């Protein structure tokens, strides 16, 4: 039977051969095939089959057409209406879904296929790779009943593209057949991941590389700044294309070898727009704008990159007038051109021009939004920055890490904690919650918004902390007055092998200053050079003088100032003036103030500090003289104001505020509080009023300070038990400080106040600062 079966196979193959010859017109076919006999006896069935096959082809073409135009639902309707489907039908649906980023639908369709061919497996494999699901891709690859070079290359390219170089190498070594794509994928993986020596060994193991491969390796040398190796490879190339020449021209231009770059530019047989632009950009990069402009003017063809490069050069050199002229005549503006101008105006503080550019833009991207948001935030327009952030979200623009970071920074500046928390939630959903870049922004936001516990939780969740993470946490604890916690973080940092920098030591000394840790502060200050190789700068000296001065060691603070290796600046003298006010040393305060007025004659804060010192000593004539001096020199006192966030809205108050819609309710509540506070022993600190008026009038002047209005409004507008967070642009006065201790006890609420210097946490009748501020 087996022999008979083989004979029939051979007999059939002979007939097939004869039939092929008939088709070619060489021999007639004397015996009809089995198919021909069936068709002859069943003409109706044959006709139906041909019609069905042609319908499937048409339907498959319709599916492909719908998918190409992004109409997935229309393609599915065609697929569902088909009376018969082929493997090609399923493949068309899977490929279409993948092309339209509908991975889940493609995977479901693949799993439902009654039968698959090699194309089906390869299409699905490429879908897993494209969607970064390399583990699932490898499982699918291992399940494949057969593989071809396309299958192997898909897996190899996936590992290579996403940085799994060793896995890519293993796949490459296992491949039964390799083509140019296989070799180039591994070469590119080595180059892109900085394994240039591995790339060179692979390159040397094969002789017949294409020019694109030579360019790839040469580009790797350029990125590693191995110019000698790059040039040696360039000289060895059997064939060079425009990319080869442009790579070397750019390489020399970017590495300050402009003469060699220019020589190659002159030698290049293919001077295209990229070569001209590379040469011009080299001059721009080195600030040689006149030479760059000469090349720009000589260029036979300019593209948007050329225009953007020369404009960016003028922007970098702060020649905005010429940059604007070029921008206005630019015939081919793209979004990068607009962003260059927008960013330039925003960073220079010209927010009006930045907004004018932003509003004119025909198209915006995430960089445009980030630039305008950062512009408003950095120039003190926090609420507008946040409004634009929310508008960006509504318009469906992709929110990048930069946008989130900028919005978080704005929340930190205006202390919009609730909004900051919402942004944190969105960051988590977007997958941006890990890593230093966003983690540090969250750290700053929570710390500056008065939620140091949540700041610490974020700090713990940052998997790989950089120096900024540690410094931010130390500074956060220091500003909140938790000096011991700050020093514990510092010791943990050293135990982790992180080397402190000068910013770290500023935070450490500040922590000691805020909590009166004089001996610890001295120990850190005098050993920082020996232990960490850090030479103290003016900020370190200012922290030490502040530490000594607050502790009452005024003579020691003056001695330290005299022995500084450089002249004290206004901040250092300001620390001494502040200490003089605390300890009532009018003579030293006058001396410090006199020098500050010479260094910074418009520093209104120092005038106020000295006035406070005079007022506390009852020297009203000197207080009046200070006011006259401020008027004569044109110095204006910065108006004090406080703000509080309630239900995602920031409410701002000034002293004796008469415009807030809730003012009547707030003042009535303050009157009630005042009576309760006096029953608890509260006495107004009338000595702080810088006016020689009656005591009753002084009490009224103190009663309606901006921070008291903000606290009263927050108590009335938030649920009982919730912490109250109030911010003030100036130092909190002693009277408000005393009042808040008692108010926290009366209402049973935690009151967190951030002033221009530090945080105060009031609870149960006391403050976290221990009255040491």
XYZ file of C-alpha atoms in Angstrom, residues 364-730:
367
model
C 1.715 74.476 19.746
C 3.396 71.462 21.269
C 4.241 70.469 24.829
C 7.437 72.585 24.683
C 5.386 75.699 23.850
C 3.089 75.166 26.819
C 5.971 74.344 29.164
C 7.815 77.524 28.103
C 4.878 79.887 28.696
C 3.914 78.179 31.974
C 7.519 78.409 33.201
C 7.647 82.055 32.081
C 4.638 83.007 34.180
C 5.809 80.927 37.143
C 9.353 82.340 37.172
C 8.112 85.909 36.887
C 5.770 85.703 39.873
C 2.473 84.984 38.091
C 1.792 81.637 39.732
C -1.984 81.607 39.391
C -1.814 82.375 35.662
C 0.782 79.627 35.252
C -1.555 77.113 36.864
C -4.515 78.363 34.823
C -2.520 77.743 31.646
C -1.566 74.282 32.882
C -5.232 73.387 33.333
C -6.026 74.873 29.906
C -3.271 72.746 28.388
C -4.861 69.655 29.886
C -8.297 70.585 28.540
C -6.915 71.013 25.027
C -5.640 67.444 25.154
C -1.956 68.340 24.839
C 0.347 65.623 26.129
C 1.546 66.577 29.602
C 5.279 65.997 29.850
C 7.531 65.679 32.871
C 8.662 69.271 32.292
C 5.086 70.571 32.358
C 4.285 68.664 35.539
C 7.525 69.814 37.163
C 6.833 73.433 36.276
C 3.260 73.203 37.600
C 4.512 71.596 40.816
C 7.076 74.393 41.245
C 4.288 76.927 40.866
C 2.175 75.107 43.466
C 5.203 75.254 45.768
C 5.621 79.012 45.333
C 1.968 79.887 46.006
C 1.479 76.982 48.450
C -1.405 75.426 46.514
C -1.210 72.099 48.326
C -4.553 70.647 47.199
C -3.788 71.300 43.563
C -0.289 69.917 44.109
C -1.802 66.705 45.482
C -4.055 66.425 42.420
C -1.029 66.831 40.164
C 0.745 64.132 42.168
C -2.196 61.790 41.531
C -2.091 62.493 37.804
C 1.660 61.931 37.770
C 1.151 58.492 39.274
C -1.495 57.634 36.668
C 0.797 58.864 33.899
C 3.629 56.685 35.213
C 5.927 59.609 36.112
C 6.020 59.112 39.881
C 9.446 57.480 40.107
C 12.840 58.989 39.439
C 14.624 62.052 40.697
C 13.378 64.540 38.105
C 9.730 64.444 39.144
C 10.401 63.133 42.649
C 12.494 66.176 43.540
C 9.778 68.526 42.245
C 7.242 66.740 44.473
C 9.668 66.999 47.384
C 9.944 70.770 46.977
C 6.191 71.164 46.501
C 5.199 69.300 49.671
C 7.970 70.918 51.694
C 7.129 74.467 50.637
C 3.389 73.841 51.043
C 3.946 72.956 54.702
C 3.434 69.195 54.468
C 6.834 67.914 55.544
C 5.451 64.427 56.354
C 4.298 63.914 52.783
C 7.600 65.320 51.547
C 9.395 62.611 53.508
C 7.072 59.934 52.072
C 7.996 61.079 48.555
C 11.672 61.102 49.536
C 11.450 57.461 50.698
C 9.756 56.433 47.428
C 12.508 57.831 45.179
C 14.332 54.655 44.248
C 17.651 56.225 43.243
C 18.182 59.495 45.094
C 20.587 62.070 43.701
C 22.356 64.833 45.609
C 19.417 67.193 44.943
C 17.007 64.761 46.640
C 19.105 64.631 49.809
C 19.744 68.382 49.851
C 16.050 69.172 49.356
C 15.012 66.935 52.239
C 17.668 68.400 54.554
C 16.698 71.974 53.633
C 13.001 71.108 54.024
C 13.435 69.818 57.553
C 15.667 72.802 58.376
C 13.110 75.352 57.186
C 10.362 73.623 59.142
C 12.484 73.871 62.271
C 13.097 70.126 62.586
C 16.850 70.424 62.970
C 17.462 66.995 64.502
C 15.576 65.287 61.667
C 17.612 67.287 59.134
C 20.863 66.127 60.714
C 19.637 62.508 60.772
C 19.037 62.713 57.003
C 22.531 64.183 56.621
C 24.095 61.281 58.511
C 22.053 58.771 56.459
C 23.269 60.474 53.296
C 26.891 60.011 54.297
C 26.233 56.394 55.292
C 24.895 55.771 51.763
C 28.187 56.984 50.323
C 26.767 60.232 48.912
C 29.404 62.981 49.094
C 27.975 66.275 50.450
C 28.408 69.439 48.396
C 28.350 73.103 49.370
C 24.520 73.214 49.157
C 24.278 70.288 51.591
C 26.324 72.156 54.177
C 24.185 75.291 53.787
C 21.148 73.149 54.658
C 22.941 71.539 57.615
C 24.107 74.870 59.060
C 20.655 76.347 58.498
C 19.128 73.428 60.437
C 21.490 74.154 63.318
C 20.625 77.873 63.170
C 16.852 77.306 63.251
C 17.064 75.037 66.290
C 19.915 76.653 68.230
C 22.354 73.751 67.856
C 25.395 75.997 68.278
C 28.057 73.403 69.072
C 26.928 71.026 66.313
C 26.914 73.957 63.878
C 30.464 74.931 64.834
C 31.625 71.349 64.439
C 30.195 71.066 60.923
C 31.435 74.525 59.874
C 35.028 74.167 61.009
C 35.435 70.614 59.678
C 33.766 70.962 56.278
C 37.036 71.606 54.461
C 38.879 68.760 56.118
C 36.018 66.218 56.003
C 34.425 67.032 52.632
C 36.896 69.246 50.779
C 34.428 72.168 50.780
C 35.769 75.681 51.279
C 33.176 77.809 53.139
C 31.584 80.505 50.972
C 29.544 83.574 51.908
C 26.364 81.505 52.416
C 28.089 79.251 54.939
C 29.475 82.259 56.837
C 26.037 83.922 56.834
C 24.476 80.766 58.300
C 27.121 80.663 61.038
C 26.727 84.355 61.911
C 22.962 83.852 62.021
C 23.444 80.794 64.271
C 25.771 82.618 66.657
C 23.750 85.833 66.625
C 20.413 84.146 67.407
C 22.066 82.281 70.271
C 23.199 85.637 71.707
C 26.886 85.114 70.845
C 27.122 88.550 69.187
C 30.808 89.105 69.951
C 31.725 85.715 68.478
C 29.595 86.487 65.420
C 31.460 89.778 64.901
C 34.821 88.039 65.302
C 33.852 85.516 62.638
C 32.881 88.367 60.309
C 36.188 90.087 60.810
C 38.108 86.880 59.987
C 36.200 86.094 56.800
C 38.516 85.616 53.778
C 36.314 88.033 51.804
C 34.249 91.134 52.497
C 30.864 90.460 54.144
C 27.906 91.050 51.819
C 24.499 92.551 52.622
C 23.051 89.161 53.581
C 25.791 88.613 56.169
C 25.280 92.055 57.703
C 21.522 91.428 57.569
C 21.968 88.314 59.725
C 23.845 90.431 62.274
C 21.153 93.136 62.156
C 18.448 90.522 62.737
C 20.323 89.155 65.735
C 20.744 92.697 67.089
C 16.969 93.232 66.910
C 16.283 89.939 68.748
C 18.659 90.814 71.586
C 17.954 94.574 71.641
C 21.517 95.661 70.753
C 20.680 98.984 69.122
C 24.275 100.107 68.719
C 25.315 96.986 66.787
C 22.081 97.123 64.806
C 22.772 100.701 63.704
C 26.294 99.762 62.647
C 25.061 96.808 60.564
C 22.227 98.848 59.032
C 24.564 101.661 57.999
C 26.747 99.262 56.011
C 23.701 97.545 54.450
C 22.337 100.907 53.297
C 25.658 101.548 51.546
C 25.657 98.109 49.872
C 21.953 97.932 49.052
C 20.358 101.367 49.445
C 16.994 100.083 48.177
C 16.703 97.165 50.614
C 13.418 98.096 52.333
C 13.535 95.100 54.669
C 16.617 96.411 56.468
C 14.955 99.812 57.048
C 12.022 98.019 58.650
C 14.300 95.863 60.821
C 16.091 98.934 62.174
C 12.777 100.731 62.680
C 11.542 97.743 64.697
C 14.680 97.938 66.794
C 14.090 101.662 67.449
C 10.402 101.104 68.221
C 11.177 98.321 70.690
C 13.502 100.785 72.485
C 10.886 103.552 72.440
C 13.022 105.754 70.157
C 10.079 107.191 68.182
C 12.083 110.120 66.835
C 14.480 107.680 65.181
C 11.516 105.680 63.842
C 10.178 108.846 62.173
C 13.661 109.631 60.818
C 13.813 106.185 59.234
C 10.425 106.742 57.558
C 11.614 110.108 56.211
C 14.854 108.556 54.973
C 12.904 105.879 53.127
C 10.723 108.546 51.519
C 13.674 110.730 50.539
C 15.613 107.838 48.976
C 12.520 106.494 47.216
C 12.551 103.204 49.095
C 9.082 101.710 49.498
C 8.212 99.188 52.142
C 7.075 95.913 50.617
C 3.388 95.583 51.537
C 2.698 92.542 53.663
C 0.121 90.038 52.505
C -0.891 86.509 53.344
C -2.694 83.848 51.385
C -4.446 80.565 51.980
C -5.773 77.873 49.626
C -9.391 76.810 50.110
C -11.125 74.438 47.662
C -8.447 74.857 44.989
C -8.701 78.648 45.118
C -6.041 80.928 46.603
C -7.418 83.742 48.819
C -5.092 86.694 49.431
C -5.352 89.176 52.316
C -3.621 92.434 53.182
C -3.606 94.196 56.549
C -7.084 95.568 57.364
C -8.427 93.969 54.159
C -11.660 95.589 52.972
C -12.196 93.861 49.618
C -12.572 90.170 50.432
C -16.214 89.094 49.968
C -16.188 87.353 53.389
C -14.677 90.323 55.255
C -17.662 90.964 57.570
C -17.809 87.354 58.726
C -14.008 87.273 59.173
C -13.908 90.445 61.294
C -16.802 89.264 63.451
C -15.050 85.959 64.059
C -11.775 87.735 64.941
C -13.614 89.807 67.556
C -14.941 86.591 69.146
C -11.481 85.059 69.031
C -9.933 88.152 70.602
C -12.184 87.832 73.665
C -11.402 84.101 74.025
C -7.691 84.738 73.594
C -7.638 87.388 76.317
C -9.366 84.954 78.671
C -6.448 82.579 77.929
C -3.956 85.275 78.924
C -3.153 86.808 75.537
C -1.678 90.345 75.634
C -1.000 92.323 72.430
C 2.661 93.086 71.678
C 2.023 96.784 71.122
C 5.729 97.612 71.297
C 5.975 96.309 67.697
C 3.746 99.035 66.250
C 5.934 101.541 64.411
C 3.718 104.476 65.305
C 3.675 106.598 68.462
C -0.083 106.246 69.149
C -2.320 105.195 72.036
C -2.210 101.583 73.266
C -5.830 100.884 72.228
C -5.131 102.046 68.691
C -1.980 99.910 68.611
C -4.061 96.873 69.627
C -6.502 97.505 66.780
C -3.627 97.884 64.329
C -2.270 94.472 65.363
C -5.668 92.754 65.403
C -6.169 92.810 61.627
C -2.768 91.728 60.335
C -3.011 89.835 57.056
C -1.996 86.485 58.539
C -4.710 86.735 61.207
C -7.324 87.415 58.534
C -6.096 84.424 56.522
C -6.151 82.105 59.557
C -9.639 83.266 60.553
C -10.961 82.698 57.018
C -9.389 79.219 56.897
C -10.982 78.244 60.236
C -14.391 79.380 58.971
C -14.049 77.768 55.523
C -12.521 74.341 56.178
C -13.847 71.286 58.059
C -12.977 71.028 61.783
C -9.785 69.123 62.488
C -8.162 69.813 59.132
C -4.709 71.493 59.309
C -4.592 75.158 58.287
C -1.745 76.286 56.040
C -1.134 80.017 55.655
C 1.665 81.726 53.753
C 3.087 85.221 54.285
C 5.505 87.158 52.079
C 7.274 88.817 55.069
